[in-house]
XYZ file of C-alpha atoms in Angstrom:
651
model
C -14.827 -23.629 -3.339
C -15.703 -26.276 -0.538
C -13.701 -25.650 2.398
C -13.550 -28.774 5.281
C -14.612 -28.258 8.404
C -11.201 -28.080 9.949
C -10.323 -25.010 7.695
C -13.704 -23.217 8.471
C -13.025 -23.658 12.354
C -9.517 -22.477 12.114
C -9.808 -19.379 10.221
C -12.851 -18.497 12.241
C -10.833 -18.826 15.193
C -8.137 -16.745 13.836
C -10.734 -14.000 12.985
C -11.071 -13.907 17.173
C -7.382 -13.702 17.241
C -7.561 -10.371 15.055
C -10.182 -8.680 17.310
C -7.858 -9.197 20.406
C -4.815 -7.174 18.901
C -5.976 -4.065 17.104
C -8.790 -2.725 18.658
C -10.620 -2.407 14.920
C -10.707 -5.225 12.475
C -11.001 -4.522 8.680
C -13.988 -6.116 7.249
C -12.249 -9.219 4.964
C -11.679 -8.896 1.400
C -13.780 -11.946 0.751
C -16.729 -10.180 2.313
C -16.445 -6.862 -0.067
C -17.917 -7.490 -3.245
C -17.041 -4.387 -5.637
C -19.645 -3.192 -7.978
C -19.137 -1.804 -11.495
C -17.455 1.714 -11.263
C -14.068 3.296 -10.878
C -12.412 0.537 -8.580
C -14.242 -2.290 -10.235
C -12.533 -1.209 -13.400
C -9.318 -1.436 -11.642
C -9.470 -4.338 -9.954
C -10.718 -6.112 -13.433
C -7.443 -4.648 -15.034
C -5.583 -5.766 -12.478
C -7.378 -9.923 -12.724
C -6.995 -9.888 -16.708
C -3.867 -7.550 -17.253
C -1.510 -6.617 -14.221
C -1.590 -10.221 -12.735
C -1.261 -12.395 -15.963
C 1.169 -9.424 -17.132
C 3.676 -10.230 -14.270
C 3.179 -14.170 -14.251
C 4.312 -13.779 -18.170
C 7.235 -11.376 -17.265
C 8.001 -13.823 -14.503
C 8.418 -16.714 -16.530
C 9.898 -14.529 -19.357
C 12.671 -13.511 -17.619
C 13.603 -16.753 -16.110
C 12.655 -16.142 -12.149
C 10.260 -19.406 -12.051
C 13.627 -21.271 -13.626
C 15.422 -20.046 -10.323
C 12.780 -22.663 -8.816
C 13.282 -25.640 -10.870
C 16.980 -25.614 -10.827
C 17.195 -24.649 -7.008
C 14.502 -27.885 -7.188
C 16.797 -30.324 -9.130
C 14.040 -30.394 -11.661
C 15.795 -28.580 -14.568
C 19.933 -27.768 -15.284
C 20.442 -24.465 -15.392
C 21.809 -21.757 -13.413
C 20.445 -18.673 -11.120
C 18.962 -16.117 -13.600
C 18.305 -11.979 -12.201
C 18.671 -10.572 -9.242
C 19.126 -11.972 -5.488
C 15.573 -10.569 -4.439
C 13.826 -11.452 -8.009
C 12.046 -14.320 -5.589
C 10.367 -12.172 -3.393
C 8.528 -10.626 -7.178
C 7.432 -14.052 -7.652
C 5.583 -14.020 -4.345
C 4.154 -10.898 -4.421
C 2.667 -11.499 -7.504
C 0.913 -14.704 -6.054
C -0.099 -12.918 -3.209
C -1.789 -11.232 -5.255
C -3.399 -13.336 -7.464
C -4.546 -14.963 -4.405
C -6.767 -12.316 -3.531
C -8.408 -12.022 -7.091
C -9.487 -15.418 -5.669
C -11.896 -14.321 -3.319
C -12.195 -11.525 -5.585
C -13.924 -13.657 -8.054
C -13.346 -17.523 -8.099
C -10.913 -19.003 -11.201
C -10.217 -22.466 -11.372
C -7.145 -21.994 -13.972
C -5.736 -19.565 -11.857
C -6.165 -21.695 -8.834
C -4.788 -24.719 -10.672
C -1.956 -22.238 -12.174
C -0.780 -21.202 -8.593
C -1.095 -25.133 -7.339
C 1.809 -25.853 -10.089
C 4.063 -22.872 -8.850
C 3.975 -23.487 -5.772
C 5.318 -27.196 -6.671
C 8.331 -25.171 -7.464
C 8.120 -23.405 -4.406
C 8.509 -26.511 -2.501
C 10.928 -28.338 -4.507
C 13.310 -25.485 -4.157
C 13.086 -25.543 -0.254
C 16.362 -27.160 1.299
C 15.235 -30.063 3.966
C 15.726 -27.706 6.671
C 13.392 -25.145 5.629
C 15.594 -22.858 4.281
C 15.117 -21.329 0.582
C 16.920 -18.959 -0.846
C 17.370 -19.798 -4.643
C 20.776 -17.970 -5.207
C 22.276 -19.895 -2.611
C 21.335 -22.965 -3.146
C 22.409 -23.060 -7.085
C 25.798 -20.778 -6.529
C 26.126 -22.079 -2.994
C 28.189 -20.233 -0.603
C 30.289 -17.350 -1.779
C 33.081 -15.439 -0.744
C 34.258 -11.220 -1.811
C 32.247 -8.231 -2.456
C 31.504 -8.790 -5.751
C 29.482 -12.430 -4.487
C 27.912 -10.057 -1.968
C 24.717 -11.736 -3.833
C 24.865 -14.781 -1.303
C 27.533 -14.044 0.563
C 29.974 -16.771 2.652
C 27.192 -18.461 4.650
C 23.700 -18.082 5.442
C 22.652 -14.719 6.071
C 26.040 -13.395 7.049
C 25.197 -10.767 4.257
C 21.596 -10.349 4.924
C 21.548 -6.928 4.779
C 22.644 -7.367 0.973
C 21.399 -10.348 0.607
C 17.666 -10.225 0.854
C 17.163 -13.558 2.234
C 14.687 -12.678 5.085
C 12.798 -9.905 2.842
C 11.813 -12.798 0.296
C 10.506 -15.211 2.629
C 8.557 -12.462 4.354
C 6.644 -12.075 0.826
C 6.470 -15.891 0.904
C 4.548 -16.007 4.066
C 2.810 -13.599 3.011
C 1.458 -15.207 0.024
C 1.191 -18.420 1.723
C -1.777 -16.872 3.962
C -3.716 -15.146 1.442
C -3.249 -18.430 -0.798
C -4.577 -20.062 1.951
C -7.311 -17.498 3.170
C -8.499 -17.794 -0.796
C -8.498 -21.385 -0.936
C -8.130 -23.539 1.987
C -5.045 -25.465 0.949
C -1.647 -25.875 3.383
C 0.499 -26.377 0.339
C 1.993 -22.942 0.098
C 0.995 -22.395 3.647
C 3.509 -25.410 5.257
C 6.297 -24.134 3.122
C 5.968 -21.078 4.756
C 5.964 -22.465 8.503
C 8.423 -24.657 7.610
C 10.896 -21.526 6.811
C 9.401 -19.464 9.780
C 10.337 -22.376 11.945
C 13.817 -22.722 10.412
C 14.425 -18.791 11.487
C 13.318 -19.143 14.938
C 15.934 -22.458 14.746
C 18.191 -20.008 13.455
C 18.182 -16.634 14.730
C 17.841 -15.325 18.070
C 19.322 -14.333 21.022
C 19.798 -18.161 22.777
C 23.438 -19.923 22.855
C 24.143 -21.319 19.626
C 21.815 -18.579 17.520
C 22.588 -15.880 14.908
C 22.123 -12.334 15.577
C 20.978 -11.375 12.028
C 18.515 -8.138 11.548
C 16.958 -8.029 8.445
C 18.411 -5.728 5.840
C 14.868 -5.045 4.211
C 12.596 -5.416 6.631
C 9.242 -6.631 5.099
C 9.979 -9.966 7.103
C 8.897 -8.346 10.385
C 5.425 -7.614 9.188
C 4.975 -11.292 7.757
C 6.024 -12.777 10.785
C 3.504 -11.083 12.722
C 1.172 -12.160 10.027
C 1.798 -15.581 10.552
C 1.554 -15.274 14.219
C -2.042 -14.032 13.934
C -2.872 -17.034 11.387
C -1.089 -20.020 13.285
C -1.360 -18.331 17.063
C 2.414 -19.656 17.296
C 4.043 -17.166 19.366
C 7.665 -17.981 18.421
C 7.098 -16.197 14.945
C 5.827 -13.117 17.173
C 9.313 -13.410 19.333
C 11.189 -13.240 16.545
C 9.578 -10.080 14.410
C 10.096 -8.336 17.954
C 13.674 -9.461 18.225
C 14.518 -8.620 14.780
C 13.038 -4.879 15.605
C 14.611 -4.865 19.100
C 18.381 -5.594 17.363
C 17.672 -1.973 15.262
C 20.611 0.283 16.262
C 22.772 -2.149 18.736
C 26.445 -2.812 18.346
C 26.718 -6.356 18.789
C 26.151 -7.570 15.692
C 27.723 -4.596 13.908
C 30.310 -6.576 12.045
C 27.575 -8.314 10.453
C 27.042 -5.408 7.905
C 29.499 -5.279 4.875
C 27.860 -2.901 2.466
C 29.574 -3.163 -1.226
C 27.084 0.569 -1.481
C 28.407 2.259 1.876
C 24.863 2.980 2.621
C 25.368 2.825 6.288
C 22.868 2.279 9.241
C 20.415 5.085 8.161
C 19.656 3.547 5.213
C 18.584 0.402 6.781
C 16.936 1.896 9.937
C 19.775 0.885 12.115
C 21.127 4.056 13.641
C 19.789 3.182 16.841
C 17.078 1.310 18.990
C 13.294 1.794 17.634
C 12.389 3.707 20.494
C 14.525 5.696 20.347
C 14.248 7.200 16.338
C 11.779 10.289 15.850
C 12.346 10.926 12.715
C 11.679 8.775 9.051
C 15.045 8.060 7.524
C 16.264 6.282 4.963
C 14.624 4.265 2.194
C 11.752 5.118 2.460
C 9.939 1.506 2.155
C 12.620 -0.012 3.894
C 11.471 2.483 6.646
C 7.925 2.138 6.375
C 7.798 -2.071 6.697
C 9.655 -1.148 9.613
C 7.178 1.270 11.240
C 4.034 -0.816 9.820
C 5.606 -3.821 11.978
C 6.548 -1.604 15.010
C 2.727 -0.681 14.773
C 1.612 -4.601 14.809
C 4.159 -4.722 17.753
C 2.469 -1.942 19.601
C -0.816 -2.551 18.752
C -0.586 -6.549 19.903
C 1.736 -6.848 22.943
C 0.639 -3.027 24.401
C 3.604 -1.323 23.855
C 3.462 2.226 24.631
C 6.934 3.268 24.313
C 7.178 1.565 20.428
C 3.506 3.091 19.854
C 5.549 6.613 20.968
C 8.192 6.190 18.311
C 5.780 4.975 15.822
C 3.476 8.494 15.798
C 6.754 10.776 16.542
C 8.088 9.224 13.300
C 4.510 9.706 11.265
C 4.541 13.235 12.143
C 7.663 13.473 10.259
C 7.126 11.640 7.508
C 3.812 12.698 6.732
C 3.916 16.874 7.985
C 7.544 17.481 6.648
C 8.292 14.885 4.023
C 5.177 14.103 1.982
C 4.465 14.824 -1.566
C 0.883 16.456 -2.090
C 0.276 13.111 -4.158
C 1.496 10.964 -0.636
C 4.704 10.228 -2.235
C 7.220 9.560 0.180
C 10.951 9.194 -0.319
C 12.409 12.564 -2.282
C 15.816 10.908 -2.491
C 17.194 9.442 -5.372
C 20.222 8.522 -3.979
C 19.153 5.561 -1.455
C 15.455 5.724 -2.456
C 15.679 7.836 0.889
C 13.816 10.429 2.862
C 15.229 13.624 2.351
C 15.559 16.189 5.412
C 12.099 18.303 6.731
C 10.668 20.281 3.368
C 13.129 19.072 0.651
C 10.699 17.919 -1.936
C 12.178 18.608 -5.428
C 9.371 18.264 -8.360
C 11.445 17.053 -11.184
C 13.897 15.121 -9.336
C 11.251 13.547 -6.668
C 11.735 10.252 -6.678
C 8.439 8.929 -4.671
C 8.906 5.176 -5.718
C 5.424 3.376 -6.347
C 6.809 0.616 -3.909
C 6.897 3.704 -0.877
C 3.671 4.765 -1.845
C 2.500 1.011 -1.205
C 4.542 0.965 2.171
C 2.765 4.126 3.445
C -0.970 2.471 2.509
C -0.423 0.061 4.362
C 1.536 1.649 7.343
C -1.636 4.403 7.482
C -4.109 1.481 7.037
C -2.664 -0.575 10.599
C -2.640 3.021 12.461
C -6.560 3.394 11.760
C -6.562 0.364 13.256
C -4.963 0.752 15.770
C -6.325 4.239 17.050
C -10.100 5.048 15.119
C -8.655 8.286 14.068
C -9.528 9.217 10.328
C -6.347 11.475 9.488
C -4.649 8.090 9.145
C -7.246 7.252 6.168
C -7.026 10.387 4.636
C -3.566 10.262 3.949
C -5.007 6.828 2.852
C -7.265 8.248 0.321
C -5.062 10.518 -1.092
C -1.675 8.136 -1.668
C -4.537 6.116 -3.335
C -5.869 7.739 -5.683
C -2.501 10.107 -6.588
C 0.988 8.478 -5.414
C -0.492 4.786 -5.606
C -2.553 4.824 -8.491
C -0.014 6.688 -10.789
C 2.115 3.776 -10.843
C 0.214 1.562 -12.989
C -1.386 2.741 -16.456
C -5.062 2.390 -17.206
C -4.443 -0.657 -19.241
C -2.847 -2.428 -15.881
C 0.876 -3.628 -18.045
C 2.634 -0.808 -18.052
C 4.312 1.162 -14.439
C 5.802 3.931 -13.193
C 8.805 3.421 -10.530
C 9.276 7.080 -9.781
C 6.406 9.480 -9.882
C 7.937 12.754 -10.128
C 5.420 16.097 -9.486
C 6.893 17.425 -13.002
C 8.466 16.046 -16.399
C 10.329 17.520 -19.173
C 8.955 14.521 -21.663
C 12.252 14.017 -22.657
C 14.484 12.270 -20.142
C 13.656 10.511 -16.845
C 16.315 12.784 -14.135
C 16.879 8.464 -13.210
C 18.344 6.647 -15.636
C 18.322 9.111 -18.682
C 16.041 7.155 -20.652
C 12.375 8.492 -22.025
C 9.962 9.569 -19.377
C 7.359 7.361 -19.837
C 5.909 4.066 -18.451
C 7.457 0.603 -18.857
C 6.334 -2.850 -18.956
C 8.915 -4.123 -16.526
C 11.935 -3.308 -15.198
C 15.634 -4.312 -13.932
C 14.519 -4.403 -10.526
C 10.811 -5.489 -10.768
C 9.636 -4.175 -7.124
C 6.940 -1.960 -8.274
C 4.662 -3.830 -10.834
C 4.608 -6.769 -8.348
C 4.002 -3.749 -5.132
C 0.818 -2.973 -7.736
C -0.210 -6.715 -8.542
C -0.248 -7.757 -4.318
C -2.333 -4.783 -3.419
C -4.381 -3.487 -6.178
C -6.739 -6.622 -5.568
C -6.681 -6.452 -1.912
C -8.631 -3.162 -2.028
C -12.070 -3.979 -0.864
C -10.372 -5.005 2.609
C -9.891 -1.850 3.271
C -13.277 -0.568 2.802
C -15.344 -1.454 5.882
C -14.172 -1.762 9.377
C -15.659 -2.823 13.202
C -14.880 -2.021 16.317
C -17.111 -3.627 18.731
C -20.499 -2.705 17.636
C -19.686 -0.028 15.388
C -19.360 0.150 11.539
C -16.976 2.290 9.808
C -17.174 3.054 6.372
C -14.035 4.293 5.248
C -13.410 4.730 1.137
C -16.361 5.426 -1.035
C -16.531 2.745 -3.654
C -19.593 1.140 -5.319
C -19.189 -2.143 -3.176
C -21.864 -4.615 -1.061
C -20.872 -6.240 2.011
C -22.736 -8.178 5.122
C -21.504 -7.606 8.643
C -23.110 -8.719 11.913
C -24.378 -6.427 14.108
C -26.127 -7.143 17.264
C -26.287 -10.581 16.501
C -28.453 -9.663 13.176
C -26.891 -9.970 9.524
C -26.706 -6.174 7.671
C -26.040 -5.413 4.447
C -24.309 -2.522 3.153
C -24.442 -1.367 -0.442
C -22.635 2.116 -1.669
C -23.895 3.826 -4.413
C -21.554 6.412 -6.483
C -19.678 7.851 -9.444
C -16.592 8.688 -6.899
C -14.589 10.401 -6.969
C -15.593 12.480 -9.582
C -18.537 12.869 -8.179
C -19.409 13.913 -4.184
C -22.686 12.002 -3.812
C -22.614 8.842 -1.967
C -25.457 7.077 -1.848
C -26.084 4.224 0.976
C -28.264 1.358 2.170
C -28.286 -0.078 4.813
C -30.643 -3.482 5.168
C -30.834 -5.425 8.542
C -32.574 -8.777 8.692
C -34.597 -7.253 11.329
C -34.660 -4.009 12.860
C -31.286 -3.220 14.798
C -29.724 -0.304 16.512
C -25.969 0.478 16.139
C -23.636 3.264 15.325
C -22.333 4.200 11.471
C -19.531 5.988 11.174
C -18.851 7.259 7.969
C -15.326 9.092 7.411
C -15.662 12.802 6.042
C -12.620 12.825 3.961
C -10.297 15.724 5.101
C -10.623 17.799 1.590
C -13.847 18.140 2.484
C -13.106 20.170 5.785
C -10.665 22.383 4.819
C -7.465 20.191 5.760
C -5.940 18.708 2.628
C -3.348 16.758 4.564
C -2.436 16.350 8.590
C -1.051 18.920 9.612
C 0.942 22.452 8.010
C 2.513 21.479 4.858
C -0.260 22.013 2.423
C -2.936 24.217 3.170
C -6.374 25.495 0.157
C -5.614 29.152 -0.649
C -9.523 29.683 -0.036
C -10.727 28.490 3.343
C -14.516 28.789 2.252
C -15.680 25.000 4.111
C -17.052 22.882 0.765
C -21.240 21.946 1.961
C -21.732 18.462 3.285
C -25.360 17.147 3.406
C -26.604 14.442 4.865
C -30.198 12.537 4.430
C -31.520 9.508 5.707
C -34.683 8.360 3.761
C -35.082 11.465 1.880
C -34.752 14.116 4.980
C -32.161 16.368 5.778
C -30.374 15.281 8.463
C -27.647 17.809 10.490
C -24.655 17.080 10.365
C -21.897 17.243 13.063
C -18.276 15.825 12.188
C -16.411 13.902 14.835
C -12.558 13.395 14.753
C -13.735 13.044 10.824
C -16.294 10.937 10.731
C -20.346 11.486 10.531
C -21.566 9.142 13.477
C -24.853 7.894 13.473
C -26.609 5.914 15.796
C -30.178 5.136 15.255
C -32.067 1.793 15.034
C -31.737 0.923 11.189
C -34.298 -1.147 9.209
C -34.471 -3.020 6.083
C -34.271 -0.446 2.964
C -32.621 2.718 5.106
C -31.371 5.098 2.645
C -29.046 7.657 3.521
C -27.127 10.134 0.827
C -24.057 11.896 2.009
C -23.327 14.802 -0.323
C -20.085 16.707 -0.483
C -19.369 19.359 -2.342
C -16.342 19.307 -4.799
C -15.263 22.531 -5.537
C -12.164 23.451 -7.572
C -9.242 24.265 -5.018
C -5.912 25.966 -5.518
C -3.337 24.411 -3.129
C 0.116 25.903 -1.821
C 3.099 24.296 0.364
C 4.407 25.344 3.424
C 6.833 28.330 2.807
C 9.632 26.060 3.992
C 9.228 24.154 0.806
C 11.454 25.862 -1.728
C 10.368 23.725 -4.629
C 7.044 25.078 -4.567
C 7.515 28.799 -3.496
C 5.080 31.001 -5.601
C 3.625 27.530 -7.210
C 0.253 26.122 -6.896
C -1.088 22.633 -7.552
C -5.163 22.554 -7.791
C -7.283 19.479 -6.603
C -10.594 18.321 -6.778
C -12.193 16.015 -4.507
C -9.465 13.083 -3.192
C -7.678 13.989 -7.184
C -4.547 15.999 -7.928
C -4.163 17.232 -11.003
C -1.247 18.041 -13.570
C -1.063 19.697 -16.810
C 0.237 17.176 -19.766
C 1.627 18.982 -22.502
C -0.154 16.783 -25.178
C -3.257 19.158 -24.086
C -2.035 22.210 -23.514
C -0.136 22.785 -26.531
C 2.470 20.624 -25.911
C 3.694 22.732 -22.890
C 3.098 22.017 -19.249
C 5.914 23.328 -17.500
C 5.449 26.808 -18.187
C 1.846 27.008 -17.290
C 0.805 29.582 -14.653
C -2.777 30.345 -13.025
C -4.165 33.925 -12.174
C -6.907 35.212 -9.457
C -9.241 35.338 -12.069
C -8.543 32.472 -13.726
C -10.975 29.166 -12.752
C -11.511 25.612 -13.893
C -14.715 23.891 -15.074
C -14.880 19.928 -14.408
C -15.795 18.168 -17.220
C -16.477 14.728 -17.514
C -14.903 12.376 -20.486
C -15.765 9.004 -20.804
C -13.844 7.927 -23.839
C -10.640 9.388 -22.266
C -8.240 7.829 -20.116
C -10.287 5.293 -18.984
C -12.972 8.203 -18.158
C -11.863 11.137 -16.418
C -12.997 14.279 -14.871
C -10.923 16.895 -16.414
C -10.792 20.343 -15.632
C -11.054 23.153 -18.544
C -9.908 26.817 -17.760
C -11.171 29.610 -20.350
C -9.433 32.997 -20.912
C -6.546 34.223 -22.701
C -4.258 30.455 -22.145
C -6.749 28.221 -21.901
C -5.201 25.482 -19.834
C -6.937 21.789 -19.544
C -5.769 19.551 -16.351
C -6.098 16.062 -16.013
C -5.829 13.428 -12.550
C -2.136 12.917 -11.914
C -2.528 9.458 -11.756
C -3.820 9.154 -15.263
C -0.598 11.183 -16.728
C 1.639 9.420 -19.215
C -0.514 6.897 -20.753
C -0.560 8.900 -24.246
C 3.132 8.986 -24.567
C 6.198 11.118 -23.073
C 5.387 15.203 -22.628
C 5.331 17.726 -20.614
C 3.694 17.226 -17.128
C 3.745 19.429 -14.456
C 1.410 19.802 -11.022
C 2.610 23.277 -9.591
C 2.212 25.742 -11.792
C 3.412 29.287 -11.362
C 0.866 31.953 -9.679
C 0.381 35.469 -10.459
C -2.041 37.936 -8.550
C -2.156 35.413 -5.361
């Protein structure tokens, strides 16, 4: 790709703009280069199967129609949903980042043609909203799909939650290629809302009903430097909770202000409530807020309300939201297993949430509870093959019937409401952003994934390369090669399974409290290791070639819940590593929900490469032999039995 000079000068600018808000900055995506091994396999799924999956159900269903017709290039009328848009962009966002994943000029070409569409659809004034602008305005609850006039229904309506995932495509579009195309339709919206909405004479008080638009606004900001878009995410979090624009909410649902985060001001909430991703674009943009303009009493709410969500109301896979009714947060310790709801969407929302409070802070709980929604809440969504998803990811199954909608429990190529195969498509392929991070002169290297990057450090180009066959296996192996001889710190995260602590704070907790062995050598010696607010930190003067291997132990580990959880009293789930485990019944006899483990009962790993994609699986001998597999990789050999706590006898 040849990007002008102009582009090159701007974005490196912009990279300035990042250091100045959050006092680390994630290493880009388009510096990460994956290597074969668990994630590359992943993120090639996603390139050749999620992301051409979703263009295909995208056209398919009729959503890229919306476009043309809204466009005047095509008769027709709206076909889907009000929000079926905002699927459209999420999916480009993420094809975007396969981009600078690896260079395709179809796709490229592919996306330049869409967004065509994109553009055509936009109304003069910036405005685009596809339902409106074929049905035009609409009156009655049952046209609460537009509603009488522009976003006098937005909390129905979804008008601000789609263009949020437009903006957001528009800058990793642009990031990945260097065109404005996509990029000007975007500002052009953004500065129709700041037109629009606000708190001068002759404005609309409007608060999103979705808020995802808060977080692309701030995004923008940080792209463009224009600090209108900035004004506006913090008035649109600043109207949470106030009276005056009360009337503006007619809910066909009755949902009422908890649902929508609107019981009252930011800073004042403690406590995560509602739908749960809903809640969580909320808190990842009252995060930006803090982190950018200083503000201590949003940062307050912000880590008040983490507590909650992640000590009380988290899944041990990092699901969040118990509720089916609402896609909601249920109250402290209600986590049902066959009736948790944990939507893939949430488990997106709180990735991305605990990604901007690393950030913000340097403290490694946040990416721990990274790690684990990753690998268990995240990556269960999506089958190995990349085309099929999960929207709820219960912690247990009866094979039969989904406690949802009735229907088979077992993954499906699309859905009604399309939310969570796009959630996968937009951040599957972002992955290696999340990797590396700086702060000032220090590196941090957060996930273990075969990867290569080059930072500068010192003024002097280094190049990191990780080494391993995580996360089934605990060796990590490291190299670090400077151009020339330079001294600077390395922090290296020591994820919290490996010290004991399977999640912040009380609510799960390893039966055996035996620490698993971490070892540490740097060109061959043993080095001692001392753990810092979770991370090895080493500062030395590095040279070309340094080798270090960080070795953690993965024992076996039996897991129980806080005592307050009375889903899980008596049960036990077992872990390995960052992996939670379930028993399917198509291995254990065609039961899982029955299983229970003993005090003398243990589990050999055992690595099989021909199954699900390659798996570590764990194999317990004895009387009922029982064989677990990751939770993630449950439910790609058809509906059964699946469970994760199993009943516990002599414990």
């Amino acid at each position: 790709m040849n990007y002008s000079f102009w582009f090159l000068s701007f974005f490196l600018a912009t990279q300035v703009v990042f250091a100045q808000e959050y006092p680390i900055t994630a290493v880009p995506l388009s510096k990460v280069k994956i290597q074969p091994g668990f994630w590359y396999n992943r993120l090639e799924a996603a390139r050749n199967v999620t992301i051409p999956h979703a263009f295909h159900k995208i056209e398919e269903t009729g959503k890229l129609d919306n476009f043309a017709v809204a466009g005047g290039l095509k008769k027709g009328t709206f076909n889907g949903i009000r929000f079926d848009e905002s699927d459209v962009y999420k999916v480009v966002e993420g094809a975007a980042y396969t981009l600078q994943n690896k260079y395709d000029p179809k796709l490229d070409r592919y996306l330049d043609s869409l967004i065509t569409l994109f553009a055509a659809a936009q109304e003069p004034d910036g405005y685009i909203y596809t339902i409106r602008t074929i049905f035009k305005d609409s009156t009655g609850l049952k046209d609460w799909i537009a509603g009488p006039s522009r976003y006098a229904f937005e909390n129905g309506s979804h008008e601000l939650y789609n263009v949020g995932h437009l903006y957001e495509a528009a800058i990793a579009h642009f990031q990945a290629t260097g065109k404005r195309t996509l990029l000007d339709v975007a500002i052009k919206n953004a500065n129709h809302l700041v037109k629009t909405i606000g708190p001068k004479p002759g404005q609309m008080i409007v608060v999103p009903g979705h808020e995802e638009t808060e977080i692309a606004l701030v995004k923008l900001y940080r792209l463009t430097g224009e600090k209108s878009y900035l004004d506006l995410a913090r008035f649109f979090v600043d109207m949470r909770g106030r009276g005056d624009k009360r009337s503006l909410y007619q809910d066909a649902h009755n949902l009422g202000p908890t649902y929508f985060q609107d019981l009252k001001p930011v800073v004042q909430q403690t406590e995560a409530a509602g739908h749960a991703v809903r809640a969580q674009y909320l808190y990842a943009a009252m995060t930006d807020l803090a982190a950018i303009q200083h503000d201590q009493p949003i940062l307050d709410a912000v880590m008040k309300i983490w507590e909650d969500a992640t000590t009380r109301k988290q899944y041990i896979t990092g699901g969040v939201g118990a509720r089916e009714n609402g896609e909601a947060f249920d109250e402290p310790y209600v986590l049902p297993n066959d009736a948790a709801y944990a939507e893939t969407c949430a488990a997106t929302a709180n990735l991305l949430w605990n990604h901007r409070l690393f950030l913000l802070t340097g403290e490694s709980k946040y990416m721990d509870v990274f790690e684990r929604v990753l690998y268990n809440g995240f990556l269960g969504g999506v089958s190995i093959e990349g085309n099929s998803f999960f929207y709820v990811n219960p912690m247990s199954s009866n094979g039969k019937k989904d406690f949802s909608n009735g229907e088979p429990a077992r993954r499906s190529p699309w859905f009604g409401i399309n939310c969570c195969p796009s959630n996968v498509a937009r951040f599957l392929p972002s992955l290696p952003g999340y990797i590396y991070a700086l702060r000032n002169n220090e590196l941090f290297i957060n996930l273990f994934a075969d990867s290569q990057t080059e930072v500068t450090m010192n003024e002097t180009p280094v190049t990191i390369r990780q080494q391993s066959n995580y996360p089934w296996d605990g060796a990590i192996k490291m190299t670090v090669s400077p151009k020339k001889a330079v001294a600077f710190p390395l922090l290296i995260r020591v994820p919290g399974w490996a010290t004991n602590q399977p999640m912040p704070g009380d609510l799960y907790r390893y039966v055996t409290q035996n620490a698993p062995s971490i070892k540490l050598t740097i060109n061959g010696k043993v080095t001692p290791v001392t753990v810092e607010k979770g991370y090895l930190k080493l500062y030395r003067t590095w040279k070309t070639g340094d080798v270090l291997t960080l070795t953690l132990d993965m024992p076996v580990r039996e897991v129980v819940a806080n005592e307050k959880v009375k889903a899980t009293k008596g049960k036990m789930a077992i872990e390995r590593g960052p992996i939670v485990y379930c028993a399917e019944g198509v291995d254990n006899n065609g039961q899982a929900l029955g299983i229970t483990t003993s005090s003398n009962q243990s589990f050999t790993p055992e690595f099989r490469k021909e199954l699900l994609g390659g798996v570590t699986v764990l194999k317990s001998a004895g009387a009922k032999p029982v064989t677990l597999i990751p939770y993630y990789a449950w439910n790609n050999r058809g509906a059964t039995e699946m469970a994760v706590w199993f009943g516990s006898i002599g414990k």
